[in-house]
Amino acid sequence: MIRSALLGLAGLALSACAQPQPVSVLPFQPIDPIVTPVTFQDLRGQSVMVLDRTEPDFAVRRITTYLRECKTAAGERIVFEPNGLRLVDAANTPRLNVMIAQRGPVTGVALDGPDFTPAYQEELAQAIEGRSTCA
C-alpha cells in the first residue's frame, strides 16, 4: 500500500514537472557602439551645439533615443560612425549627420544633412535636456 502510494506521488511529481511554464521575455535593447569625440577644431557641420557639463556619451544616448522614437520613419535607421552617427533612409542616403567633440567639460554636437533645420536642432537640444516634445 505504501509502495503504491509512493509510486502515485512520483507520477504526480513527474506530471507537474512536465507542464509548460510561462516565460517572461525582456524587450530587446540595442547596445550602441561607443562614439569617440573629436577635438573642437575637427568638428564639421552646418551648426554646432555647445553643451557645458554634458558628457559625450550622455548626449549621444539622448540623441539616439530621440531619433529612434521620434524621427525614424519606415526603413530609416541610425548608423554609428567612429565620431558620431547618421540617420539614413531606406536607400542608405544620409538624412542627418551628427558629429561629437569634447574639450574638458564641454561637448560639441555638430549637425548637418538634408533634414537639418534650426527647429530640428532645437528639438535635439530639448531631447538632450530631457524635455523631448516627441509624442
PDB file of C-alpha atoms in Angstrom, residues 13-125:
ATOM      1  CA  ALA A  13       5.591  14.912  -9.341  1.00  0.00           C
ATOM      2  CA  LEU A  14       6.667  13.935 -12.861  1.00  0.00           C
ATOM      3  CA  SER A  15       3.469  15.229 -14.427  1.00  0.00           C
ATOM      4  CA  ALA A  16       3.840  18.531 -12.563  1.00  0.00           C
ATOM      5  CA  CYS A  17       7.357  18.956 -13.934  1.00  0.00           C
ATOM      6  CA  ALA A  18       6.231  18.255 -17.482  1.00  0.00           C
ATOM      7  CA  GLN A  19       3.794  21.190 -17.532  1.00  0.00           C
ATOM      8  CA  PRO A  20       4.903  24.167 -19.655  1.00  0.00           C
ATOM      9  CA  GLN A  21       5.943  27.091 -17.508  1.00  0.00           C
ATOM     10  CA  PRO A  22       5.329  30.707 -18.503  1.00  0.00           C
ATOM     11  CA  VAL A  23       8.446  32.521 -19.686  1.00  0.00           C
ATOM     12  CA  SER A  24       8.929  36.233 -19.284  1.00  0.00           C
ATOM     13  CA  VAL A  25      10.933  37.911 -22.017  1.00  0.00           C
ATOM     14  CA  LEU A  26      12.502  41.331 -21.595  1.00  0.00           C
ATOM     15  CA  PRO A  27      12.253  43.713 -24.554  1.00  0.00           C
ATOM     16  CA  PHE A  28      15.332  43.863 -26.756  1.00  0.00           C
ATOM     17  CA  GLN A  29      17.500  46.891 -26.036  1.00  0.00           C
ATOM     18  CA  PRO A  30      20.129  47.603 -28.687  1.00  0.00           C
ATOM     19  CA  ILE A  31      23.660  48.135 -27.473  1.00  0.00           C
ATOM     20  CA  ASP A  32      25.040  51.072 -29.384  1.00  0.00           C
ATOM     21  CA  PRO A  33      28.720  51.401 -30.243  1.00  0.00           C
ATOM     22  CA  ILE A  34      30.789  53.945 -28.355  1.00  0.00           C
ATOM     23  CA  VAL A  35      31.347  57.220 -30.171  1.00  0.00           C
ATOM     24  CA  THR A  36      34.832  58.694 -29.816  1.00  0.00           C
ATOM     25  CA  PRO A  37      34.698  62.515 -29.690  1.00  0.00           C
ATOM     26  CA  VAL A  38      36.963  64.551 -31.930  1.00  0.00           C
ATOM     27  CA  THR A  39      38.607  67.826 -30.939  1.00  0.00           C
ATOM     28  CA  PHE A  40      36.632  71.017 -31.494  1.00  0.00           C
ATOM     29  CA  GLN A  41      38.908  72.040 -34.368  1.00  0.00           C
ATOM     30  CA  ASP A  42      37.931  68.827 -36.222  1.00  0.00           C
ATOM     31  CA  LEU A  43      34.191  69.333 -35.704  1.00  0.00           C
ATOM     32  CA  ARG A  44      32.304  69.729 -39.018  1.00  0.00           C
ATOM     33  CA  GLY A  45      28.665  70.585 -39.727  1.00  0.00           C
ATOM     34  CA  GLN A  46      26.171  73.281 -40.643  1.00  0.00           C
ATOM     35  CA  SER A  47      25.616  74.126 -36.995  1.00  0.00           C
ATOM     36  CA  VAL A  48      27.222  73.278 -33.657  1.00  0.00           C
ATOM     37  CA  MET A  49      25.587  72.964 -30.255  1.00  0.00           C
ATOM     38  CA  VAL A  50      27.907  73.552 -27.301  1.00  0.00           C
ATOM     39  CA  LEU A  51      26.849  71.673 -24.174  1.00  0.00           C
ATOM     40  CA  ASP A  52      28.538  72.634 -20.924  1.00  0.00           C
ATOM     41  CA  ARG A  53      28.970  69.885 -18.328  1.00  0.00           C
ATOM     42  CA  THR A  54      27.411  67.208 -20.522  1.00  0.00           C
ATOM     43  CA  GLU A  55      29.323  64.002 -21.154  1.00  0.00           C
ATOM     44  CA  PRO A  56      29.558  62.995 -24.836  1.00  0.00           C
ATOM     45  CA  ASP A  57      28.112  59.502 -24.226  1.00  0.00           C
ATOM     46  CA  PHE A  58      25.120  61.041 -22.404  1.00  0.00           C
ATOM     47  CA  ALA A  59      24.440  63.395 -25.344  1.00  0.00           C
ATOM     48  CA  VAL A  60      24.774  60.528 -27.847  1.00  0.00           C
ATOM     49  CA  ARG A  61      22.346  58.322 -25.852  1.00  0.00           C
ATOM     50  CA  ARG A  62      19.751  61.111 -25.650  1.00  0.00           C
ATOM     51  CA  ILE A  63      20.106  61.987 -29.353  1.00  0.00           C
ATOM     52  CA  THR A  64      19.919  58.321 -30.385  1.00  0.00           C
ATOM     53  CA  THR A  65      16.843  57.697 -28.243  1.00  0.00           C
ATOM     54  CA  TYR A  66      15.117  60.787 -29.646  1.00  0.00           C
ATOM     55  CA  LEU A  67      15.916  59.867 -33.246  1.00  0.00           C
ATOM     56  CA  ARG A  68      14.690  56.284 -32.762  1.00  0.00           C
ATOM     57  CA  GLU A  69      11.462  57.300 -31.036  1.00  0.00           C
ATOM     58  CA  CYS A  70      10.592  60.467 -32.927  1.00  0.00           C
ATOM     59  CA  LYS A  71      12.378  60.770 -36.256  1.00  0.00           C
ATOM     60  CA  THR A  72      12.908  57.290 -37.664  1.00  0.00           C
ATOM     61  CA  ALA A  73      10.330  56.532 -40.340  1.00  0.00           C
ATOM     62  CA  ALA A  74       9.787  53.166 -42.030  1.00  0.00           C
ATOM     63  CA  GLY A  75      13.067  51.874 -43.469  1.00  0.00           C
ATOM     64  CA  GLU A  76      15.172  54.546 -41.780  1.00  0.00           C
ATOM     65  CA  ARG A  77      17.848  53.648 -39.260  1.00  0.00           C
ATOM     66  CA  ILE A  78      20.753  55.000 -37.280  1.00  0.00           C
ATOM     67  CA  VAL A  79      24.268  54.178 -38.452  1.00  0.00           C
ATOM     68  CA  PHE A  80      27.126  54.709 -35.998  1.00  0.00           C
ATOM     69  CA  GLU A  81      30.468  56.048 -37.112  1.00  0.00           C
ATOM     70  CA  PRO A  82      33.640  56.405 -35.062  1.00  0.00           C
ATOM     71  CA  ASN A  83      32.973  60.089 -34.235  1.00  0.00           C
ATOM     72  CA  GLY A  84      29.189  60.318 -34.469  1.00  0.00           C
ATOM     73  CA  LEU A  85      26.159  58.889 -36.157  1.00  0.00           C
ATOM     74  CA  ARG A  86      23.914  59.284 -39.166  1.00  0.00           C
ATOM     75  CA  LEU A  87      20.191  58.918 -39.682  1.00  0.00           C
ATOM     76  CA  VAL A  88      19.819  57.220 -43.082  1.00  0.00           C
ATOM     77  CA  ASP A  89      16.773  56.426 -45.185  1.00  0.00           C
ATOM     78  CA  ALA A  90      15.830  53.072 -46.734  1.00  0.00           C
ATOM     79  CA  ALA A  91      18.212  53.714 -49.668  1.00  0.00           C
ATOM     80  CA  ASN A  92      21.061  54.350 -47.163  1.00  0.00           C
ATOM     81  CA  THR A  93      21.102  58.071 -48.038  1.00  0.00           C
ATOM     82  CA  PRO A  94      22.122  60.226 -45.053  1.00  0.00           C
ATOM     83  CA  ARG A  95      19.265  62.395 -43.742  1.00  0.00           C
ATOM     84  CA  LEU A  96      21.033  63.831 -40.675  1.00  0.00           C
ATOM     85  CA  ASN A  97      24.705  63.683 -39.685  1.00  0.00           C
ATOM     86  CA  VAL A  98      25.787  64.128 -36.073  1.00  0.00           C
ATOM     87  CA  MET A  99      29.431  64.572 -35.059  1.00  0.00           C
ATOM     88  CA  ILE A 100      30.592  64.717 -31.429  1.00  0.00           C
ATOM     89  CA  ALA A 101      33.542  66.656 -29.959  1.00  0.00           C
ATOM     90  CA  GLN A 102      34.844  67.180 -26.444  1.00  0.00           C
ATOM     91  CA  ARG A 103      37.134  69.656 -24.731  1.00  0.00           C
ATOM     92  CA  GLY A 104      37.244  69.331 -20.963  1.00  0.00           C
ATOM     93  CA  PRO A 105      33.725  69.532 -19.509  1.00  0.00           C
ATOM     94  CA  VAL A 106      32.310  70.845 -22.818  1.00  0.00           C
ATOM     95  CA  THR A 107      30.748  68.649 -25.504  1.00  0.00           C
ATOM     96  CA  GLY A 108      30.114  69.838 -29.043  1.00  0.00           C
ATOM     97  CA  VAL A 109      27.452  68.380 -31.308  1.00  0.00           C
ATOM     98  CA  ALA A 110      27.728  69.282 -34.998  1.00  0.00           C
ATOM     99  CA  LEU A 111      24.662  68.770 -37.184  1.00  0.00           C
ATOM    100  CA  ASP A 112      24.470  68.548 -40.951  1.00  0.00           C
ATOM    101  CA  GLY A 113      22.450  66.916 -43.715  1.00  0.00           C
ATOM    102  CA  PRO A 114      19.336  67.437 -45.826  1.00  0.00           C
ATOM    103  CA  ASP A 115      16.945  67.135 -42.850  1.00  0.00           C
ATOM    104  CA  PHE A 116      18.841  69.669 -40.728  1.00  0.00           C
ATOM    105  CA  THR A 117      16.923  72.809 -39.751  1.00  0.00           C
ATOM    106  CA  PRO A 118      17.268  75.178 -36.782  1.00  0.00           C
ATOM    107  CA  ALA A 119      13.982  73.723 -35.471  1.00  0.00           C
ATOM    108  CA  TYR A 120      15.455  70.200 -35.675  1.00  0.00           C
ATOM    109  CA  GLN A 121      18.468  71.425 -33.716  1.00  0.00           C
ATOM    110  CA  GLU A 122      16.178  72.845 -31.040  1.00  0.00           C
ATOM    111  CA  GLU A 123      14.324  69.525 -30.812  1.00  0.00           C
ATOM    112  CA  LEU A 124      17.629  67.707 -30.294  1.00  0.00           C
ATOM    113  CA  ALA A 125      18.728  70.245 -27.658  1.00  0.00           C
TER     114      ALA A 125
END
